[in-house]
Each structure stands twice: as C-alpha cells, then as structure tokens.
Tab-separated table of C-alpha atoms in Angstrom:
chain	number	residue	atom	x	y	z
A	1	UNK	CA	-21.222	26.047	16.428
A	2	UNK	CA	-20.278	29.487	16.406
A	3	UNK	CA	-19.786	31.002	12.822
A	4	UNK	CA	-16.129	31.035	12.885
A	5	UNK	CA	-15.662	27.847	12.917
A	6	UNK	CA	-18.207	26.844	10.319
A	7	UNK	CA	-16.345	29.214	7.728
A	8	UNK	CA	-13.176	27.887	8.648
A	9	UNK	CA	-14.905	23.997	8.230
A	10	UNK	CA	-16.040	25.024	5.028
A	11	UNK	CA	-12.577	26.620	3.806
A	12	UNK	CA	-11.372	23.375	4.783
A	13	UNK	CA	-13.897	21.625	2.753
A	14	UNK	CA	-12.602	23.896	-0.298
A	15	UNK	CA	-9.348	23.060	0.992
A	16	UNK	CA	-9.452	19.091	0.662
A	17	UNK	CA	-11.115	19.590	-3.149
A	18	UNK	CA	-7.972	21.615	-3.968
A	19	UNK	CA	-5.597	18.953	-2.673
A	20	UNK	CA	-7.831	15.613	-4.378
A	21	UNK	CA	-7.210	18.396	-7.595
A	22	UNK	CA	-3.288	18.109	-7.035
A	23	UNK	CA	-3.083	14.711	-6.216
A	24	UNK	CA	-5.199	14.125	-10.038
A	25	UNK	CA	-3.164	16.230	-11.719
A	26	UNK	CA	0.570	14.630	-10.381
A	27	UNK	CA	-1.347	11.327	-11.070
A	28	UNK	CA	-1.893	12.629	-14.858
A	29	UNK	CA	1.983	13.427	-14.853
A	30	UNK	CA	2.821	10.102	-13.616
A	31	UNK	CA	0.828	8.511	-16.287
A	32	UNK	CA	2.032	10.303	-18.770
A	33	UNK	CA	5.837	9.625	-17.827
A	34	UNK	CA	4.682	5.717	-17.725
A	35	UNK	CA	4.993	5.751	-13.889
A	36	UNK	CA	1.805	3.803	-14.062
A	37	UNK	CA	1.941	2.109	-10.382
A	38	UNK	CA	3.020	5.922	-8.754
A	39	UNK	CA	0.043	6.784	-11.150
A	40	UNK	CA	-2.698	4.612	-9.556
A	41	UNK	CA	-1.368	5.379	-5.701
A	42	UNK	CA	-2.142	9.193	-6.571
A	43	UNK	CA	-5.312	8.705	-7.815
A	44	UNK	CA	-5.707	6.460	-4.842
A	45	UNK	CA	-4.545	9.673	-2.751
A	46	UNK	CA	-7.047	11.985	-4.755
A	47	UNK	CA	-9.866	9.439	-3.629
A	48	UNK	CA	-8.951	9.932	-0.022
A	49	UNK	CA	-8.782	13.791	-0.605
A	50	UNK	CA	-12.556	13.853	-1.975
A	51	UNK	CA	-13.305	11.470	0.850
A	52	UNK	CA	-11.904	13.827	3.380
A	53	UNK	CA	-14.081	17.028	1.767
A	54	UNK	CA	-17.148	14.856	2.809
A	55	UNK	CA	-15.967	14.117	5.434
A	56	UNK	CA	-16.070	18.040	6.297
A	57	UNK	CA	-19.089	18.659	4.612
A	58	UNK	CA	-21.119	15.529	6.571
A	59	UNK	CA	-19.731	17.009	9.896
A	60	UNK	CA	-21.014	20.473	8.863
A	61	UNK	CA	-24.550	18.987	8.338
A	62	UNK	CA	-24.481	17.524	11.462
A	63	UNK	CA	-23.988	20.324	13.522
A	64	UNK	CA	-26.667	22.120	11.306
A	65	UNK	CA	-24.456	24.383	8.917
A	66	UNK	CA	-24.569	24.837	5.160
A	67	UNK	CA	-21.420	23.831	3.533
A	68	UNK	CA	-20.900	26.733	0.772
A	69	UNK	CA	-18.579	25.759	-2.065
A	70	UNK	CA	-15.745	27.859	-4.008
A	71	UNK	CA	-13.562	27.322	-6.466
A	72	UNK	CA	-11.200	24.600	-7.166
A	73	UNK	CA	-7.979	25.717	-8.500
A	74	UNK	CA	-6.686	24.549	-11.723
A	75	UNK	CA	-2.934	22.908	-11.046
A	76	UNK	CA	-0.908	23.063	-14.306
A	77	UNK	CA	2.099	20.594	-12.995
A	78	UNK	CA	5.026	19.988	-15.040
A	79	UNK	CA	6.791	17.236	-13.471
A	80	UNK	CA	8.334	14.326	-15.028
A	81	UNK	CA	10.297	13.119	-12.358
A	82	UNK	CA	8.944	11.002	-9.710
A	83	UNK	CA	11.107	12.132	-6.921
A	84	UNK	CA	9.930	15.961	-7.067
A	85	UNK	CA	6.693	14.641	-7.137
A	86	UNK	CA	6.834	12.914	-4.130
A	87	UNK	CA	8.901	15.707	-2.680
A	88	UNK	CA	5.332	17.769	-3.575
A	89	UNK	CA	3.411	15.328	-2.170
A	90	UNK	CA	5.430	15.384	1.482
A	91	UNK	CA	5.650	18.945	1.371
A	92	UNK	CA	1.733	19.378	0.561
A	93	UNK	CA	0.729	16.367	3.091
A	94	UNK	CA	2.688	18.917	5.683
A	95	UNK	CA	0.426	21.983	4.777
A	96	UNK	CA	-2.747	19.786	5.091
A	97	UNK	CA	-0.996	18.872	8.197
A	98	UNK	CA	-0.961	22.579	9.343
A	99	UNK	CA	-4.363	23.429	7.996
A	100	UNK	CA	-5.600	21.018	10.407
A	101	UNK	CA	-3.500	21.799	13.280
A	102	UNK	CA	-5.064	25.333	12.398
A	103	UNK	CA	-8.528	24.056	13.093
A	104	UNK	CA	-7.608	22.007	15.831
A	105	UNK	CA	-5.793	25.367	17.809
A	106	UNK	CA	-9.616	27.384	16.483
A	107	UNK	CA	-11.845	24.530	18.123
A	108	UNK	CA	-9.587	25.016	21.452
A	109	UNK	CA	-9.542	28.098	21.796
A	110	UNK	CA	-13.649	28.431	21.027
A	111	UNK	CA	-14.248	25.449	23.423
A	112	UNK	CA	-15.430	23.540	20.562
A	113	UNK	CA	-15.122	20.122	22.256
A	114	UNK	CA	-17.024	18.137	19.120
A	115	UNK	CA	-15.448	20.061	16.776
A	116	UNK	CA	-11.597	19.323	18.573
A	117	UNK	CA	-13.108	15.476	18.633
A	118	UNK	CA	-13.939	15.276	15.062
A	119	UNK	CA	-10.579	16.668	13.917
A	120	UNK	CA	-9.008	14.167	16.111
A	121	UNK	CA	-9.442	11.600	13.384
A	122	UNK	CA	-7.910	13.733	10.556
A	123	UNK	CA	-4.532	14.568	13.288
A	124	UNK	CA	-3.744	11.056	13.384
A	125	UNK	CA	-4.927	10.635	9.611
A	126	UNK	CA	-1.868	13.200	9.000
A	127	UNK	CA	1.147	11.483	10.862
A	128	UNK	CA	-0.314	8.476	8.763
A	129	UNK	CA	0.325	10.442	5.162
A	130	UNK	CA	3.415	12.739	6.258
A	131	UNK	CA	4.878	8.616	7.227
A	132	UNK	CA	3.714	7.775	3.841
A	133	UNK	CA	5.036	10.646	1.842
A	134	UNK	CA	8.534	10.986	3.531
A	135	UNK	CA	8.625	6.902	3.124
A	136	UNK	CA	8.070	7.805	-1.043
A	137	UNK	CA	10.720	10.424	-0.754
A	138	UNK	CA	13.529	7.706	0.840
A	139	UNK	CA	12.334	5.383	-1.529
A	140	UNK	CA	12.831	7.532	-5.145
A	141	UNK	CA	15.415	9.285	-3.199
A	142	UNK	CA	17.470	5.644	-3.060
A	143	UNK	CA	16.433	4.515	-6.418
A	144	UNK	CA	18.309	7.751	-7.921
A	145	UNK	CA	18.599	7.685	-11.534
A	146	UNK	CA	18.277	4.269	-12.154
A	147	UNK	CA	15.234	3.611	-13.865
A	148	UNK	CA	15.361	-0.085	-13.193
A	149	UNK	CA	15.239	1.026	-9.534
A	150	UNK	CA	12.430	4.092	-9.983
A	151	UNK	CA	9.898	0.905	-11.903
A	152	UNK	CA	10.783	-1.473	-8.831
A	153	UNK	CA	9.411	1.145	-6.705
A	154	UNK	CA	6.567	2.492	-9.169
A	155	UNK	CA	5.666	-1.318	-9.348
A	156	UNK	CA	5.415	-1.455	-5.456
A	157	UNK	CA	3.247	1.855	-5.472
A	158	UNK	CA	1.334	0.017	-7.616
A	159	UNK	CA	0.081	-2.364	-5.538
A	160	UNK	CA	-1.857	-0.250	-2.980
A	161	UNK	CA	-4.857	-1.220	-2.671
C-alpha cells in the first residue's frame, strides 16, 4: 500500500471517531430535550461510527500499516430542536459521504484495487445513511411544531434496533 493511502486510511480512521463524537453529543441534546427515542437512534448511530473506525483500523492491519491516532474534537452542540438536528445529521452523513468518495477517487487513481474493494462496502453503507437522514428530515420536517407529532416520530426512532 503505498504511503498515501495509508495516511489518508488513517485520517479517515480519525475521521469516523470525530463523527461517533457528534453523533454522542446530538444524542446528549436529544436526551436532554426528552427526545428519548431520537436519543437512543443517535447513540445507535455513534455505535456504527466507532464500528466504522475499526473497521479502518482492521483494514490497515491487514495490509500491514500502523494505524496512528489524533485527536478527537470536542463538539459543544446547542440544539434543542430535533429537526436541526437531523438537518446536522443529513448534512454530516453527506460529508462522510464525500470523505469516502475522496478515498475511493485516491485508491483509483493509485491502482489500489483492494483498497477501491474495501471502500466499496462503506459507498453503499452511505446511500444507506444519506436515505436514512433525509427520511428523519421529511419526517420532523412534517411533524412541524406539533409536539404530539415530533414524540410520534421520536417514539418510532425509538424503536431501532
């Protein structure tokens, strides 16, 4: 693997920490504005995230590269309303999105044929949660201001298992 790509794995591997970070922290929010079903399918989301950075990291080991860690970012969020929340979580799920497509284009152009066949699996991963987060954006989006109609969807959310 040439070295290029390894950093760029391993940035990724930061990358994926960051989001599981976000998707805690918006879970936090949600909890704390008693959104406890929108709650549980972020933390849900954060699980995925830190199953995605191993992902990254058993792929590097693999192919014989050290994963090197950096920092994870704290993420002060502010957000009490569960519509701009999932509005952050569609836009966010569409910079992962483009992180990956980033990777993908790198492992082309290097003729990285296991590399472009490992990322495979996160590409279609990615149409899976940019469906998912537009699909929470309709759905808060239609229950407006009616909290009866934000809980009937928070108690949906809440049943992801």
């Amino acid at each position: 693997m040439k070295k290029s790509i390894a950093k760029a794995l391993n940035e990724q591997v930061i990358f994926e920490f960051n989001s599981a970070y976000l998707y805690l922290a918006l879970s936090l929010a949600m909890a704390d504005e008693s959104f406890k079903g929108f709650s549980a399918w972020l933390r849900l989301q954060y699980q995925e995230e830190m199953e995605h950075a191993f992902k990254f990291i058993d792929y590097l080991e693999s192919r014989d590269e050290k994963t090197t860690l950096g920092d994870i970012k704290a993420q002060a969020i502010d957000i009490k309303d569960p519509l701009k929340v999932a509005e952050a979580v569609y836009k966010h799920e569409q910079v992962i999105t483009e992180t990956i497509n980033d990777l993908y284009a790198m492992a082309m152009d290097e003729k990285d044929f296991a590399t472009m066949n490992f990322l495979n699996w996160f590409v279609n991963e990615q149409v899976e949660e940019e469906e998912s987060a537009r699909n929470l954006v309709d759905e808060f989006k239609f229950a407006g201001d009616s909290r009866a109609s934000q809980l009937f969807v928070d108690a949906r959310l809440g049943k992801r298992q």
